[in-house]
Short mmCIF file of C-alpha atoms in Angstrom, two decimals:
data_model
loop_
_atom_site.label_atom_id
_atom_site.label_comp_id
_atom_site.label_asym_id
_atom_site.label_seq_id
_atom_site.Cartn_x
_atom_site.Cartn_y
_atom_site.Cartn_z
CA TRP A 922 148.31 113.65 10.56
CA VAL A 923 148.41 112.73 14.24
CA ALA A 924 150.28 109.51 13.42
CA PHE A 925 152.89 111.46 11.44
CA ALA A 926 153.26 114.02 14.24
CA SER A 927 153.66 111.20 16.76
CA LEU A 928 156.24 109.51 14.55
CA PHE A 929 158.10 112.82 14.18
CA PHE A 930 158.20 113.40 17.95
CA ILE A 931 159.34 109.82 18.60
CA LEU A 932 162.26 110.26 16.20
CA VAL A 933 163.13 113.71 17.60
CA SER A 934 163.03 112.36 21.17
CA ILE A 935 165.30 109.42 20.34
CA THR A 936 167.70 111.71 18.45
CA THR A 937 167.77 114.10 21.41
CA PHE A 938 168.46 111.19 23.74
CA CYS A 939 171.43 110.13 21.59
CA LEU A 940 172.77 113.69 21.30
CA GLU A 941 172.65 114.12 25.09
CA THR A 942 175.26 111.38 25.43
CA HIS A 943 177.84 113.22 23.29
CA GLU A 944 180.38 115.37 25.13
CA ALA A 945 179.83 118.31 22.78
CA PHE A 946 176.33 118.69 24.25
CA ASN A 947 177.49 118.26 27.87
CA PRO A 948 179.80 121.12 28.85
CA ILE A 949 181.55 120.97 32.22
CA VAL A 950 180.03 123.38 34.73
CA ASN A 951 181.66 124.58 37.96
CA ARG A 952 179.25 124.24 40.89
CA THR A 953 180.77 126.20 43.74
CA SER A 954 179.05 125.95 47.11
CA ILE A 955 179.83 127.65 50.40
CA ASN A 956 179.32 125.81 53.67
CA PRO A 957 177.65 128.29 56.07
CA LYS A 958 178.93 126.46 59.17
CA ASP A 959 182.65 126.90 58.59
CA ASN A 960 182.56 129.32 55.62
CA SER A 961 184.51 126.87 53.45
CA THR A 962 184.20 126.82 49.69
CA ARG A 963 183.66 123.55 47.87
CA PHE A 964 184.29 123.26 44.14
CA HIS A 965 182.35 120.61 42.30
CA LEU A 966 182.62 120.05 38.54
CA GLU A 967 179.79 118.32 36.75
CA THR A 968 178.46 118.01 33.24
CA GLU A 969 175.21 119.66 32.31
CA THR A 970 173.22 119.06 29.13
CA VAL A 971 172.82 122.13 26.94
CA VAL A 972 169.54 123.92 27.53
CA TYR A 973 168.09 123.67 24.03
CA LEU A 974 168.17 119.85 24.12
CA THR A 975 166.24 119.96 27.39
CA TYR A 976 163.66 122.27 25.80
CA ILE A 977 163.33 120.01 22.76
CA GLU A 978 162.81 117.03 25.07
CA GLY A 979 160.24 119.06 27.02
CA VAL A 980 158.25 119.78 23.85
CA CYS A 981 158.36 116.08 22.95
CA VAL A 982 157.17 115.09 26.44
CA VAL A 983 154.30 117.59 26.23
CA TRP A 984 153.24 115.98 22.95
CA PHE A 985 153.53 112.46 24.39
CA THR A 986 151.52 113.53 27.44
CA PHE A 987 148.81 115.04 25.25
CA GLU A 988 148.72 111.91 23.10
CA PHE A 989 148.63 109.62 26.16
CA LEU A 990 145.83 111.59 27.83
CA MET A 991 143.78 111.62 24.62
CA ARG A 992 144.20 107.89 24.16
CA ILE A 993 143.23 107.10 27.76
CA THR A 994 140.30 109.55 27.65
CA PHE A 995 138.75 108.12 24.50
CA CYS A 996 139.62 104.47 25.14
CA PRO A 997 136.45 102.37 25.55
CA ASP A 998 138.11 99.77 27.81
CA LYS A 999 140.31 101.49 30.41
CA LYS A 1000 141.41 98.23 32.07
CA LYS A 1001 142.70 96.83 28.80
CA PHE A 1002 144.42 100.15 28.07
CA ILE A 1003 146.25 100.14 31.41
CA LYS A 1004 147.40 96.52 30.98
CA ASN A 1005 148.82 97.14 27.48
CA THR A 1006 152.64 96.96 27.49
CA LEU A 1007 153.11 99.88 25.08
CA ASN A 1008 150.92 102.11 27.25
CA ILE A 1009 152.95 101.19 30.33
CA ILE A 1010 156.13 102.08 28.40
CA ASP A 1011 154.55 105.42 27.41
CA PHE A 1012 153.71 106.26 31.02
CA VAL A 1013 157.10 105.17 32.40
CA ALA A 1014 158.89 107.20 29.70
CA ILE A 1015 156.87 110.35 30.50
CA LEU A 1016 156.90 110.22 34.31
CA PRO A 1017 160.63 110.88 35.04
CA PHE A 1018 160.57 114.16 33.12
CA TYR A 1019 157.76 115.59 35.27
CA LEU A 1020 159.32 114.29 38.48
CA GLU A 1021 162.64 115.86 37.52
CA VAL A 1022 160.99 119.19 36.72
CA GLY A 1023 159.09 119.09 40.03
CA LEU A 1024 162.14 118.24 42.12
CA SER A 1025 164.65 120.49 40.33
CA GLY A 1026 163.72 123.51 42.45
CA LEU A 1027 164.43 121.72 45.73
CA SER A 1028 167.87 122.15 47.22
CA SER A 1029 167.94 119.45 49.88
CA SER A 1030 170.39 116.59 49.60
CA GLU A 1031 167.55 114.05 49.46
CA ALA A 1032 166.06 115.85 46.45
CA LYS A 1033 169.47 115.84 44.76
CA ASP A 1034 169.77 112.09 45.36
CA VAL A 1035 166.33 111.54 43.84
CA LEU A 1036 167.27 113.76 40.88
CA GLY A 1037 170.40 111.67 40.35
CA PHE A 1038 168.28 108.53 40.35
CA LEU A 1039 165.78 110.06 37.92
CA ARG A 1040 168.59 110.98 35.53
CA VAL A 1041 169.57 107.32 35.51
CA VAL A 1042 165.95 106.25 34.95
CA ARG A 1043 165.70 108.58 31.95
CA PHE A 1044 167.24 105.82 29.83
CA VAL A 1045 163.69 104.43 29.67
CA ARG A 1046 163.05 107.09 27.01
CA ILE A 1047 164.83 104.89 24.50
CA LEU A 1048 161.94 102.44 24.87
CA ARG A 1049 159.85 104.95 22.91
CA ILE A 1050 161.25 103.30 19.83
CA PHE A 1051 158.76 100.51 20.49
CA LYS A 1052 155.97 103.01 19.90
CA LEU A 1053 156.90 102.82 16.23
CA THR A 1054 155.17 99.43 16.13
CA ARG A 1055 151.84 101.25 16.32
CA HIS A 1056 152.50 102.94 13.00
CA PHE A 1057 154.21 100.20 10.96
CA VAL A 1058 152.57 96.85 10.27
CA GLY A 1059 155.94 95.36 9.28
CA LEU A 1060 157.32 95.99 12.77
CA ARG A 1061 154.31 94.24 14.32
CA VAL A 1062 154.88 91.24 12.06
CA LEU A 1063 158.56 91.24 13.02
CA GLY A 1064 157.58 91.34 16.71
CA HIS A 1065 155.28 88.34 16.32
CA THR A 1066 157.99 86.48 14.41
CA LEU A 1067 160.58 87.16 17.11
CA ARG A 1068 158.15 86.06 19.80
CA ALA A 1069 157.41 82.82 17.94
CA SER A 1070 161.11 81.96 17.58
CA THR A 1071 162.28 82.87 21.09
CA ASN A 1072 163.88 79.48 21.79
CA GLU A 1073 165.98 79.60 18.64
CA PHE A 1074 167.14 83.14 19.45
CA LEU A 1075 168.12 82.12 22.97
CA LEU A 1076 170.17 79.26 21.55
CA LEU A 1077 171.84 81.66 19.11
CA ILE A 1078 172.63 84.12 21.93
CA ILE A 1079 174.15 81.33 24.03
CA PHE A 1080 176.41 80.28 21.15
CA LEU A 1081 177.42 83.89 20.45
CA ALA A 1082 178.18 84.54 24.13
CA LEU A 1083 180.21 81.34 24.30
CA GLY A 1084 182.22 82.35 21.22
CA VAL A 1085 182.83 85.85 22.59
CA LEU A 1086 183.97 84.44 25.93
CA ILE A 1087 186.35 81.91 24.38
CA PHE A 1088 187.93 84.31 21.88
CA ALA A 1089 188.16 87.21 24.36
CA THR A 1090 190.00 84.94 26.79
CA MET A 1091 192.36 83.79 24.03
CA ILE A 1092 193.11 87.38 22.98
CA TYR A 1093 193.62 88.49 26.58
CA TYR A 1094 196.19 85.79 27.29
CA ALA A 1095 197.85 86.18 23.87
CA GLU A 1096 198.46 89.88 24.58
CA ARG A 1097 199.84 89.14 28.04
CA ILE A 1098 202.35 86.45 26.93
CA GLY A 1099 205.22 88.92 26.57
CA ALA A 1100 204.29 90.97 29.64
CA ASN A 1101 206.03 90.70 32.98
CA PRO A 1102 203.39 89.40 35.45
CA ASN A 1103 205.00 91.30 38.36
CA ASP A 1104 204.85 94.64 36.53
CA PRO A 1105 201.69 96.55 37.57
CA ARG A 1106 201.81 98.42 34.26
CA ALA A 1107 201.78 95.15 32.31
CA SER A 1108 198.24 95.62 31.10
CA GLU A 1109 198.87 99.12 29.70
CA HIS A 1110 199.68 97.73 26.26
CA THR A 1111 196.38 95.83 26.15
CA HIS A 1112 192.89 97.18 25.76
CA PHE A 1113 191.71 95.12 28.72
CA LYS A 1114 191.64 96.50 32.24
CA ASN A 1115 192.28 94.27 35.25
#
């Protein structure tokens, strides 16, 4: 049942991560601050994720922490455990949440800069999808297959990138043929930004 619970929390965490990117779950909040030196008021608008998604993520992180601590406690070879890539991903995905919780009470500008950085680092949570390989043999086989055919995939990616570059350039210039090159609004009719 632990494997099913872990799978459930992985899927909930990834779903929460995706929902946090949607504007419906990020209302705009007015952060008004008063400067005590000159008594001036500064208005600052920012988006803030709805509280219940943060709580759901917190519950998931508590589960992942419990699971990680149990695995490291009962692992016979700690060195091998620490060197395992999936365990490193687990640790790196858990750490920003606790750092953010610890620093959220601080009001200094340095703490706010660190919090901003940690919010950027939270994208590492999406790497939890690789934890699914522990529970599905088919995903492990797929991983070994991809690793064995790395050169062929790199060649495929090069050809795809080359095709994208060539056709994007052709479309860009085809859309600009009728545009006046001296008009600064010439690119408004295209989907490309200069």
